[in-house]
CSV table of C-alpha atoms and ligand atoms in Angstrom, one decimal:
chain,number,residue,atom,x,y,z
A,7,MET,CA,0.3,36.2,7.9
A,8,PRO,CA,-1.6,38.5,10.3
A,9,SER,CA,-4.1,36.8,12.5
A,10,ILE,CA,-7.2,37.8,14.4
A,11,LYS,CA,-6.5,37.6,18.1
A,12,ILE,CA,-9.2,36.6,20.6
A,13,VAL,CA,-8.7,36.4,24.3
A,14,THR,CA,-11.3,34.0,25.8
A,15,ILE,CA,-11.9,34.4,29.5
A,16,VAL,CA,-13.4,31.5,31.5
A,17,GLY,CA,-13.3,30.4,35.1
A,18,ALA,CA,-16.5,28.5,36.1
A,19,ARG,CA,-17.8,25.1,35.0
A,20,PRO,CA,-20.6,26.2,32.6
A,21,GLN,CA,-18.1,28.5,30.9
A,22,PHE,CA,-15.8,25.6,30.0
A,23,ILE,CA,-18.8,23.9,28.2
A,24,LYS,CA,-19.7,27.1,26.3
A,25,ALA,CA,-16.1,27.9,25.4
A,26,ALA,CA,-15.5,24.3,24.2
A,27,VAL,CA,-18.1,25.0,21.4
A,28,VAL,CA,-16.6,28.2,20.2
A,29,SER,CA,-13.0,26.9,20.5
A,30,ARG,CA,-14.0,24.0,18.3
A,31,ALA,CA,-15.6,26.3,15.8
A,32,ILE,CA,-12.4,28.4,15.8
A,33,ALA,CA,-10.3,25.3,15.1
A,34,GLY,CA,-12.7,24.3,12.3
A,35,ARG,CA,-12.4,27.7,10.7
A,36,ASN,CA,-8.7,27.8,11.0
A,37,GLN,CA,-8.4,24.4,9.2
A,38,GLY,CA,-10.6,25.6,6.3
A,39,VAL,CA,-9.0,29.1,6.0
A,40,ALA,CA,-8.2,30.0,2.4
A,41,GLU,CA,-5.0,31.6,1.5
A,42,ASN,CA,-5.9,35.3,1.8
A,43,PHE,CA,-7.9,34.9,5.0
A,44,GLU,CA,-6.6,35.5,8.5
A,45,PRO,CA,-6.5,32.6,10.9
A,46,ILE,CA,-7.8,33.2,14.5
A,47,ASN,CA,-5.3,33.0,17.3
A,48,GLU,CA,-7.2,32.1,20.5
A,49,ILE,CA,-5.6,32.8,23.9
A,50,ILE,CA,-7.4,31.2,26.8
A,51,VAL,CA,-7.4,32.8,30.3
A,52,HIS,CA,-8.7,30.7,33.2
A,53,THR,CA,-9.4,32.8,36.3
A,54,GLY,CA,-9.4,29.9,38.6
A,55,GLN,CA,-12.9,30.6,40.0
A,56,HIS,CA,-13.5,26.8,39.8
A,57,TYR,CA,-10.4,24.8,40.5
A,58,ASP,CA,-11.3,21.3,41.7
A,59,ARG,CA,-10.3,18.6,39.2
A,60,ASN,CA,-14.0,17.5,38.8
A,61,MET,CA,-15.1,21.2,38.4
A,62,SER,CA,-12.4,22.2,36.0
A,63,ASP,CA,-9.7,20.0,34.6
A,64,VAL,CA,-12.0,17.1,33.6
A,65,PHE,CA,-13.9,19.5,31.3
A,66,PHE,CA,-10.8,20.7,29.5
A,67,GLU,CA,-9.7,17.1,29.0
A,68,GLU,CA,-12.8,15.4,27.9
A,69,MET,CA,-14.2,18.3,25.8
A,70,GLN,CA,-10.7,18.8,24.3
A,71,ILE,CA,-10.5,22.5,25.1
A,72,PRO,CA,-7.0,23.9,24.5
A,73,ARG,CA,-5.0,24.2,27.7
A,74,PRO,CA,-5.3,27.7,29.2
A,75,ASP,CA,-2.5,30.0,28.3
A,76,TYR,CA,-2.9,31.8,31.6
A,77,PHE,CA,-4.2,30.4,35.0
A,78,LEU,CA,-4.9,33.2,37.5
A,79,ASP,CA,-5.7,31.1,40.5
A,80,ILE,CA,-8.3,33.4,42.0
A,81,HIS,CA,-11.1,31.8,44.0
A,82,GLU,CA,-12.8,31.4,47.4
A,83,GLN,CA,-13.2,35.1,48.3
A,84,SER,CA,-16.0,37.6,48.7
A,85,HIS,CA,-17.6,38.7,45.5
A,86,ALA,CA,-15.8,42.1,45.5
A,87,ALA,CA,-12.5,40.6,46.4
A,88,MET,CA,-12.7,37.9,43.8
A,89,THR,CA,-13.9,40.3,41.1
A,90,GLY,CA,-11.3,42.9,42.0
A,91,ARG,CA,-8.4,40.6,41.9
A,92,MET,CA,-9.6,39.2,38.6
A,93,LEU,CA,-9.9,42.7,37.2
A,94,GLU,CA,-6.3,43.5,38.1
A,95,LYS,CA,-4.8,40.2,36.7
A,96,ILE,CA,-7.0,40.2,33.6
A,97,GLU,CA,-6.0,43.7,32.7
A,98,GLU,CA,-2.3,42.7,32.9
A,99,VAL,CA,-3.0,39.9,30.4
A,100,LEU,CA,-5.0,42.1,28.1
A,101,ILE,CA,-2.4,44.8,28.0
A,102,LYS,CA,0.2,42.2,27.1
A,103,GLU,CA,-1.8,40.4,24.5
A,104,LYS,CA,-3.7,43.3,22.8
A,105,PRO,CA,-6.4,41.2,21.3
A,106,ASP,CA,-8.9,42.2,18.7
A,107,PHE,CA,-11.8,40.8,20.8
A,108,VAL,CA,-12.3,39.7,24.4
A,109,LEU,CA,-14.8,36.9,24.6
A,110,VAL,CA,-16.7,36.4,27.9
A,111,TYR,CA,-19.5,33.9,28.7
A,112,GLY,CA,-22.6,33.8,30.8
A,113,ASP,CA,-23.0,35.6,34.1
A,114,THR,CA,-20.4,34.7,36.7
A,115,ASN,CA,-17.9,36.9,38.5
A,116,THR,CA,-15.4,35.9,35.9
A,117,THR,CA,-17.7,37.2,33.1
A,118,LEU,CA,-18.0,40.6,34.7
A,119,ALA,CA,-14.3,40.9,35.6
A,120,GLY,CA,-13.3,40.0,32.0
A,121,ALA,CA,-15.8,42.4,30.4
A,122,LEU,CA,-15.0,45.3,32.6
A,123,ALA,CA,-11.2,44.9,32.5
A,124,ALA,CA,-11.5,44.9,28.6
A,125,ALA,CA,-13.9,47.8,28.3
A,126,LYS,CA,-11.8,50.0,30.6
A,127,ILE,CA,-8.9,49.7,28.2
A,128,HIS,CA,-11.1,50.1,25.1
A,129,LEU,CA,-10.9,46.6,23.8
A,130,LYS,CA,-13.9,45.1,22.1
A,131,VAL,CA,-16.0,42.9,24.3
A,132,ALA,CA,-18.1,40.0,22.9
A,133,HIS,CA,-20.6,38.5,25.3
A,134,VAL,CA,-21.9,35.0,24.6
A,135,GLU,CA,-25.3,34.4,26.3
A,136,ALA,CA,-26.2,38.1,26.4
A,137,GLY,CA,-29.6,39.5,27.2
A,138,LEU,CA,-30.8,37.0,29.7
A,139,ARG,CA,-32.7,38.4,32.7
A,140,SER,CA,-34.2,37.0,35.8
A,141,PHE,CA,-35.3,40.5,37.0
A,142,ASN,CA,-34.1,39.5,40.5
A,143,ARG,CA,-31.2,41.8,41.6
A,144,GLN,CA,-30.7,39.6,44.7
A,145,MET,CA,-28.9,37.2,42.4
A,146,PRO,CA,-25.2,37.9,41.9
A,147,GLU,CA,-25.6,36.5,38.4
A,148,GLU,CA,-28.2,39.2,37.5
A,149,ILE,CA,-25.9,42.0,38.5
A,150,ASN,CA,-23.1,40.3,36.5
A,151,ARG,CA,-25.1,39.9,33.3
A,152,VAL,CA,-26.7,43.4,33.3
A,153,LEU,CA,-23.4,45.1,33.8
A,154,THR,CA,-21.6,42.9,31.3
A,155,ASP,CA,-24.3,43.6,28.6
A,156,HIS,CA,-24.0,47.3,29.2
A,157,VAL,CA,-20.2,47.4,28.4
A,158,ALA,CA,-20.2,44.7,25.7
A,159,ASP,CA,-19.7,45.7,22.0
A,160,ILE,CA,-21.1,42.5,20.5
A,161,LEU,CA,-23.9,40.7,22.2
A,162,PHE,CA,-24.6,37.1,21.2
A,163,CYS,CA,-28.1,36.3,22.3
A,164,PRO,CA,-29.3,32.7,22.6
A,165,THR,CA,-33.0,33.5,22.3
A,166,ARG,CA,-35.4,36.0,20.8
A,167,GLN,CA,-36.5,36.9,24.4
A,168,ALA,CA,-32.9,37.8,25.2
A,169,VAL,CA,-32.8,40.2,22.2
A,170,ASP,CA,-36.1,41.8,23.4
A,171,ASN,CA,-34.7,42.2,26.9
A,172,LEU,CA,-31.8,44.2,25.5
A,173,THR,CA,-34.0,46.3,23.3
A,174,VAL,CA,-36.0,47.3,26.4
A,175,GLU,CA,-32.7,48.5,28.0
A,176,GLY,CA,-31.8,50.5,24.9
A,177,ILE,CA,-29.1,48.1,23.7
A,178,GLY,CA,-29.1,47.2,20.0
A,179,LEU,CA,-31.5,50.0,19.0
A,180,ASN,CA,-30.6,51.4,15.6
A,181,ASP,CA,-28.7,54.7,15.4
A,182,SER,CA,-31.7,56.9,14.9
A,183,ALA,CA,-33.5,55.5,18.0
A,184,ARG,CA,-30.2,55.8,19.9
A,185,SER,CA,-29.7,59.4,19.0
A,186,ASP,CA,-33.1,60.2,20.4
A,187,ARG,CA,-32.1,58.7,23.7
A,188,SER,CA,-28.4,59.7,24.1
A,189,GLU,CA,-27.1,63.2,24.3
A,190,SER,CA,-24.0,62.5,22.4
A,191,LYS,CA,-22.8,59.9,19.9
A,192,ALA,CA,-19.2,61.1,20.2
A,193,ASP,CA,-18.1,58.0,22.1
A,194,GLY,CA,-18.5,55.8,18.9
A,195,TYR,CA,-20.2,53.1,21.0
A,196,ARG,CA,-22.4,51.0,18.7
A,197,PRO,CA,-23.2,47.7,20.3
A,198,SER,CA,-24.2,45.0,17.9
A,199,VAL,CA,-26.9,42.5,19.0
A,200,GLU,CA,-26.8,39.2,17.3
A,201,LEU,CA,-29.3,36.3,17.6
A,202,ALA,CA,-26.8,33.5,17.4
A,203,GLY,CA,-28.6,30.6,19.0
A,204,ASP,CA,-27.5,28.8,22.1
A,205,VAL,CA,-24.0,27.3,22.2
A,206,MET,CA,-25.2,24.8,24.9
A,207,PHE,CA,-27.5,23.3,22.3
A,208,ASP,CA,-24.5,22.9,20.0
A,209,ALA,CA,-22.6,21.2,22.8
A,210,ALA,CA,-25.4,18.8,23.6
A,211,LEU,CA,-25.8,17.8,19.9
A,212,TYR,CA,-22.0,17.3,19.4
A,213,TYR,CA,-21.0,15.6,22.7
A,214,GLN,CA,-24.1,13.3,23.0
A,215,LYS,CA,-22.3,10.6,21.0
A,216,PHE,CA,-19.5,10.5,23.6
A,217,SER,CA,-21.8,10.3,26.7
A,218,ARG,CA,-20.3,8.1,29.5
A,219,LYS,CA,-21.8,6.3,32.5
A,220,PRO,CA,-20.6,7.7,35.9
A,221,GLN,CA,-18.9,5.1,38.2
A,222,ILE,CA,-22.0,4.6,40.4
A,223,ASP,CA,-24.9,2.2,40.7
A,224,LEU,CA,-27.8,3.8,38.9
A,225,PRO,CA,-31.4,3.0,39.7
A,226,GLY,CA,-33.6,2.1,36.7
A,227,GLU,CA,-35.8,5.1,37.1
A,228,PHE,CA,-34.6,8.3,38.8
A,229,VAL,CA,-34.8,12.0,39.1
A,230,LEU,CA,-31.6,13.9,38.3
A,231,SER,CA,-31.1,17.0,40.5
A,232,THR,CA,-28.5,19.7,41.2
A,233,ILE,CA,-28.6,22.5,43.7
A,234,HIS,CA,-25.9,25.2,43.9
A,235,ARG,CA,-27.4,28.7,43.7
A,236,ALA,CA,-26.6,31.1,46.5
A,237,GLU,CA,-30.3,31.9,46.9
A,238,ASN,CA,-30.8,28.3,47.9
A,239,THR,CA,-27.6,27.3,49.6
A,240,ASP,CA,-27.1,30.5,51.6
A,241,ASN,CA,-30.7,30.5,52.8
A,242,LEU,CA,-31.1,27.6,55.3
A,243,ALA,CA,-34.9,27.7,55.4
A,244,ARG,CA,-35.0,27.3,51.6
A,245,LEU,CA,-32.3,24.5,51.5
A,246,LYS,CA,-34.1,22.5,54.3
A,247,SER,CA,-37.4,22.9,52.5
A,248,ILE,CA,-36.0,21.6,49.2
A,249,PHE,CA,-34.5,18.6,51.0
A,250,GLY,CA,-37.9,18.1,52.7
A,251,GLY,CA,-39.5,17.9,49.3
A,252,PHE,CA,-36.8,15.5,48.1
A,253,GLN,CA,-37.4,13.2,51.1
A,254,LYS,CA,-41.0,12.8,50.2
A,255,ILE,CA,-40.2,12.1,46.6
A,256,ALA,CA,-37.5,9.6,47.5
A,257,LYS,CA,-40.1,7.4,49.1
A,258,THR,CA,-41.3,6.4,45.6
A,259,LEU,CA,-38.5,7.7,43.2
A,260,PRO,CA,-34.8,7.7,43.8
A,261,ILE,CA,-32.9,11.0,43.3
A,262,VAL,CA,-29.4,11.2,42.0
A,263,LEU,CA,-27.7,14.4,43.2
A,264,PRO,CA,-24.2,15.3,41.9
A,265,LEU,CA,-23.4,17.8,44.7
A,266,HIS,CA,-21.7,21.2,44.0
A,267,PRO,CA,-18.9,22.1,46.5
A,268,ARG,CA,-20.9,25.1,47.6
A,269,THR,CA,-23.9,23.0,48.7
A,270,LYS,CA,-21.6,20.4,50.2
A,271,LYS,CA,-19.9,23.0,52.4
A,272,THR,CA,-23.3,24.4,53.6
A,273,LEU,CA,-24.5,21.0,54.5
A,274,GLN,CA,-21.3,20.3,56.4
A,275,ASN,CA,-21.2,23.7,58.1
A,276,GLN,CA,-24.8,23.3,59.2
A,277,ASN,CA,-24.4,19.7,60.3
A,278,ILE,CA,-27.1,18.5,58.0
A,279,GLU,CA,-26.8,14.9,57.1
A,280,ILE,CA,-28.9,13.3,54.3
A,281,ILE,CA,-29.2,9.7,55.3
A,282,ASP,CA,-32.0,8.6,52.9
A,283,SER,CA,-30.5,5.9,50.7
A,284,ASN,CA,-32.9,6.9,47.9
A,285,ILE,CA,-31.2,10.3,47.8
A,286,ARG,CA,-27.9,9.4,46.1
A,287,ILE,CA,-25.4,12.2,46.8
A,288,ILE,CA,-22.4,11.9,44.5
A,289,ASP,CA,-19.4,14.0,43.6
A,290,PRO,CA,-19.8,16.5,40.7
A,291,VAL,CA,-19.8,14.7,37.4
A,292,SER,CA,-18.2,15.5,34.1
A,293,TYR,CA,-20.0,16.9,31.1
A,294,LEU,CA,-20.0,13.5,29.3
A,295,GLU,CA,-21.4,11.9,32.5
A,296,ILE,CA,-24.1,14.5,33.0
A,297,ILE,CA,-25.2,13.8,29.4
A,298,TYR,CA,-25.5,10.1,30.3
A,299,LEU,CA,-27.6,11.0,33.4
A,300,LEU,CA,-29.8,13.3,31.3
A,301,GLU,CA,-30.4,10.5,28.8
A,302,LYS,CA,-31.4,8.0,31.4
A,303,CYS,CA,-33.3,10.1,34.0
A,304,ALA,CA,-37.1,10.5,34.2
A,305,LEU,CA,-37.0,14.1,35.0
A,306,VAL,CA,-34.8,16.9,36.2
A,307,MET,CA,-35.1,19.1,39.3
A,308,THR,CA,-32.5,21.9,39.4
A,309,ASP,CA,-31.7,25.5,40.2
A,310,SER,CA,-29.1,25.6,37.5
A,311,GLY,CA,-29.7,27.6,34.3
A,312,GLY,CA,-27.8,25.3,32.1
A,313,LEU,CA,-29.4,22.1,33.3
A,314,GLN,CA,-32.9,23.5,32.7
A,315,LYS,CA,-32.1,23.7,29.0
A,316,GLU,CA,-30.2,20.5,28.9
A,317,ALA,CA,-33.3,18.8,30.3
A,318,PHE,CA,-35.2,20.1,27.3
A,319,PHE,CA,-32.5,19.1,24.8
A,320,PHE,CA,-32.8,15.5,26.2
A,321,LYS,CA,-36.6,15.7,26.2
A,322,LYS,CA,-37.0,15.5,29.9
A,323,PRO,CA,-39.4,17.7,31.9
A,324,CYS,CA,-37.8,20.1,34.4
A,325,ILE,CA,-38.9,21.3,37.8
A,326,THR,CA,-37.0,24.5,38.6
A,327,LEU,CA,-36.0,25.1,42.2
A,328,ARG,CA,-36.2,28.9,41.9
A,329,ASP,CA,-38.9,31.5,41.9
A,330,GLU,CA,-38.0,32.8,38.4
A,331,THR,CA,-36.0,31.7,35.4
A,332,GLU,CA,-34.2,33.4,32.5
A,333,TRP,CA,-35.3,30.6,30.2
A,334,VAL,CA,-38.9,31.7,30.1
A,335,GLU,CA,-39.7,30.1,26.8
A,336,LEU,CA,-39.4,26.7,28.5
A,337,VAL,CA,-42.0,27.6,31.1
A,338,ASP,CA,-44.2,29.3,28.4
A,339,ASN,CA,-44.2,26.0,26.5
A,340,GLY,CA,-45.0,23.9,29.5
A,341,VAL,CA,-41.8,21.8,29.7
A,342,ASN,CA,-40.4,23.6,32.7
A,343,VAL,CA,-42.3,24.6,35.9
A,344,LEU,CA,-41.2,26.8,38.7
A,345,ALA,CA,-41.5,25.2,42.2
A,346,GLY,CA,-39.3,27.7,44.2
A,347,ALA,CA,-38.2,26.0,47.4
A,348,ASP,CA,-41.6,25.0,48.6
A,349,SER,CA,-41.4,21.3,49.6
A,350,GLY,CA,-45.1,20.5,49.0
A,351,LYS,CA,-45.0,22.1,45.6
A,352,ILE,CA,-41.8,20.3,44.7
A,353,TYR,CA,-43.4,17.0,45.6
A,354,ASP,CA,-46.7,17.6,43.9
A,355,LEU,CA,-45.1,18.9,40.6
A,356,CYS,CA,-42.8,15.9,40.6
A,357,MET,CA,-45.6,13.4,40.9
A,358,GLU,CA,-47.6,15.3,38.3
A,359,ALA,CA,-44.7,15.4,35.9
A,360,MET,CA,-44.3,11.6,36.1
A,361,SER,CA,-47.7,11.0,34.5
A,362,LYS,CA,-47.9,14.0,32.1
A,363,GLU,CA,-47.2,14.0,28.3
A,364,TYR,CA,-44.9,16.7,27.0
A,365,ASP,CA,-44.2,18.2,23.6
A,366,PHE,CA,-40.4,18.7,23.2
A,367,ASP,CA,-40.6,19.3,19.5
A,368,LEU,CA,-40.0,23.0,19.7
A,369,ASP,CA,-37.4,25.2,17.9
A,370,LEU,CA,-36.2,27.5,20.8
A,371,TYR,CA,-32.4,27.5,20.8
A,372,GLY,CA,-31.3,27.7,17.2
A,373,LYS,CA,-30.0,25.1,14.8
A,374,GLY,CA,-27.0,23.8,16.7
A,375,ASP,CA,-24.6,26.1,14.8
A,376,ALA,CA,-24.3,29.0,17.3
A,377,GLY,CA,-20.5,28.4,17.6
A,378,GLU,CA,-19.9,28.7,13.9
A,379,ARG,CA,-22.2,31.8,13.7
A,380,ILE,CA,-20.3,33.5,16.5
A,381,VAL,CA,-17.0,32.9,14.9
A,382,ARG,CA,-18.2,34.0,11.5
A,383,ILE,CA,-19.6,37.3,12.9
A,384,LEU,CA,-16.4,38.0,14.8
A,385,THR,CA,-14.2,37.4,11.7
A,386,ASP,CA,-16.5,39.6,9.7
A,387,MET,CA,-16.2,42.4,12.3
A,388,ALA,CA,-12.4,42.1,12.7
B,24,UD1,C1,-20.5,30.1,40.2
B,24,UD1,C2,-21.3,31.3,39.6
B,24,UD1,C3,-22.7,30.8,39.2
B,24,UD1,C4,-22.6,29.6,38.3
B,24,UD1,C5,-21.8,28.5,39.0
B,24,UD1,C6,-21.6,27.3,38.2
B,24,UD1,C7,-20.8,33.6,40.4
B,24,UD1,C8,-21.3,34.7,41.3
B,24,UD1,N1,-21.5,32.4,40.5
B,24,UD1,O1,-21.2,29.8,41.5
B,24,UD1,O2,-23.3,31.9,38.5
B,24,UD1,O3,-23.9,29.1,38.0
B,24,UD1,O4,-20.5,29.1,39.4
B,24,UD1,O5,-21.2,26.2,39.0
B,24,UD1,O6,-19.8,33.8,39.7
B,24,UD1,N2,-15.7,25.7,45.2
B,24,UD1,C9,-14.9,24.6,45.4
B,24,UD1,N3,-14.3,24.0,44.4
B,24,UD1,C10,-14.5,24.5,43.1
B,24,UD1,C11,-15.3,25.6,42.9
B,24,UD1,C12,-15.9,26.2,44.0
B,24,UD1,O7,-14.7,24.2,46.6
B,24,UD1,O8,-13.9,23.9,42.1
B,24,UD1,C13,-16.2,26.4,46.4
B,24,UD1,C14,-15.7,27.8,46.5
B,24,UD1,O9,-14.5,27.9,47.1
B,24,UD1,C15,-16.8,28.5,47.2
B,24,UD1,C16,-18.1,27.8,46.7
B,24,UD1,O10,-17.6,26.5,46.2
B,24,UD1,O11,-16.7,28.3,48.6
B,24,UD1,C17,-18.8,28.6,45.7
B,24,UD1,O12,-17.9,28.9,44.6
B,24,UD1,P1,-18.1,30.2,43.7
B,24,UD1,O13,-17.2,30.1,42.5
B,24,UD1,O14,-18.0,31.4,44.6
B,24,UD1,O15,-19.6,30.2,43.2
B,24,UD1,P2,-20.5,29.0,42.6
B,24,UD1,O16,-21.5,28.6,43.6
B,24,UD1,O17,-19.7,27.9,42.0
């Protein structure tokens, strides 16, 4: 029987979580496929961008993601070198596999390399988590997501705001609006914008029942924090200011900080030692462990995109250690607040959050069926 072939391209930690949801939906669909329907054959390519056991393997194991069919082993280089090597290797795989769709996730160098390699050889690109914008081109992620969206054929948006962002850029306009804007329609390029919901919401709902305590002593009440964005780790003044805020908070409230290798390297290279016993620096944790920490924490302080939403899924307020966010609906609804890297603001907002009431009863990220919707749309388009 013929099958629909999808090449999934992942490489960084948040992509493993998102791909787990869609892979599970593919497996579910294949099980229920009636006689005359085509099953989906998913080929997984891991670029190697994240390669430590606790940044990669553990996600495949505990989220039961099928083993990658290709591991490209590309990491630890400048952005151009990393993206360039990925382009070359991904193109080889795509030429060999000739898939019906190439599925990319999020906004990393892996995302851009996968989308561009596919688009250049006229394969259909589907982008999961399309349409997000920070409007800050200093961020490598913003460049990656804008370029990926502009070569993608199918754009799976997690939020209404993401759909609106694409509309402003002329993506997803209907044909008559497009013909007013473009000189020629001869290229046949008709991107399809789909409001699918957020696959990370699906993941939180499904994996919650498997949450697991990390092997550490946990304080009764604590703040959960992560820091890894280049804008914070590669700017020493910002990083020191964030830790300045943390030190003030830690006098009354312990902070649990699973440290990303990028941040660890910066602290080591700059000889910065965090000796406050109330700032518990631990190795990166697995997805099931971060869910446990999210369930138990009092609030979240982070510069991660994913964790901002996960705080919301687990009904915890979030202080975002950035000057802007792509997840504006969280800020608009008062459950997330931007502190930037200002130590005084971080402290004040944290204290305020501890005594505030929040309404988490909001429908922002779909119904928890984004994975199934994505698979259904792809099969309908095949
Ligand atoms: C990348 C993404 C970012 C995403 C993040 C999730 C880009 C531009 N950035 O940032 O959007 O939010 O992943 O974590 O694609 N390292 C290790 N071990 C690992 C992985 C990384 O030591 O398993 C080191 C790298 O060698 C490098 C540093 O950490 O020195 C940063 O890694 P890199 O993949 O460049 O970017 P991230 O900060 O992880």
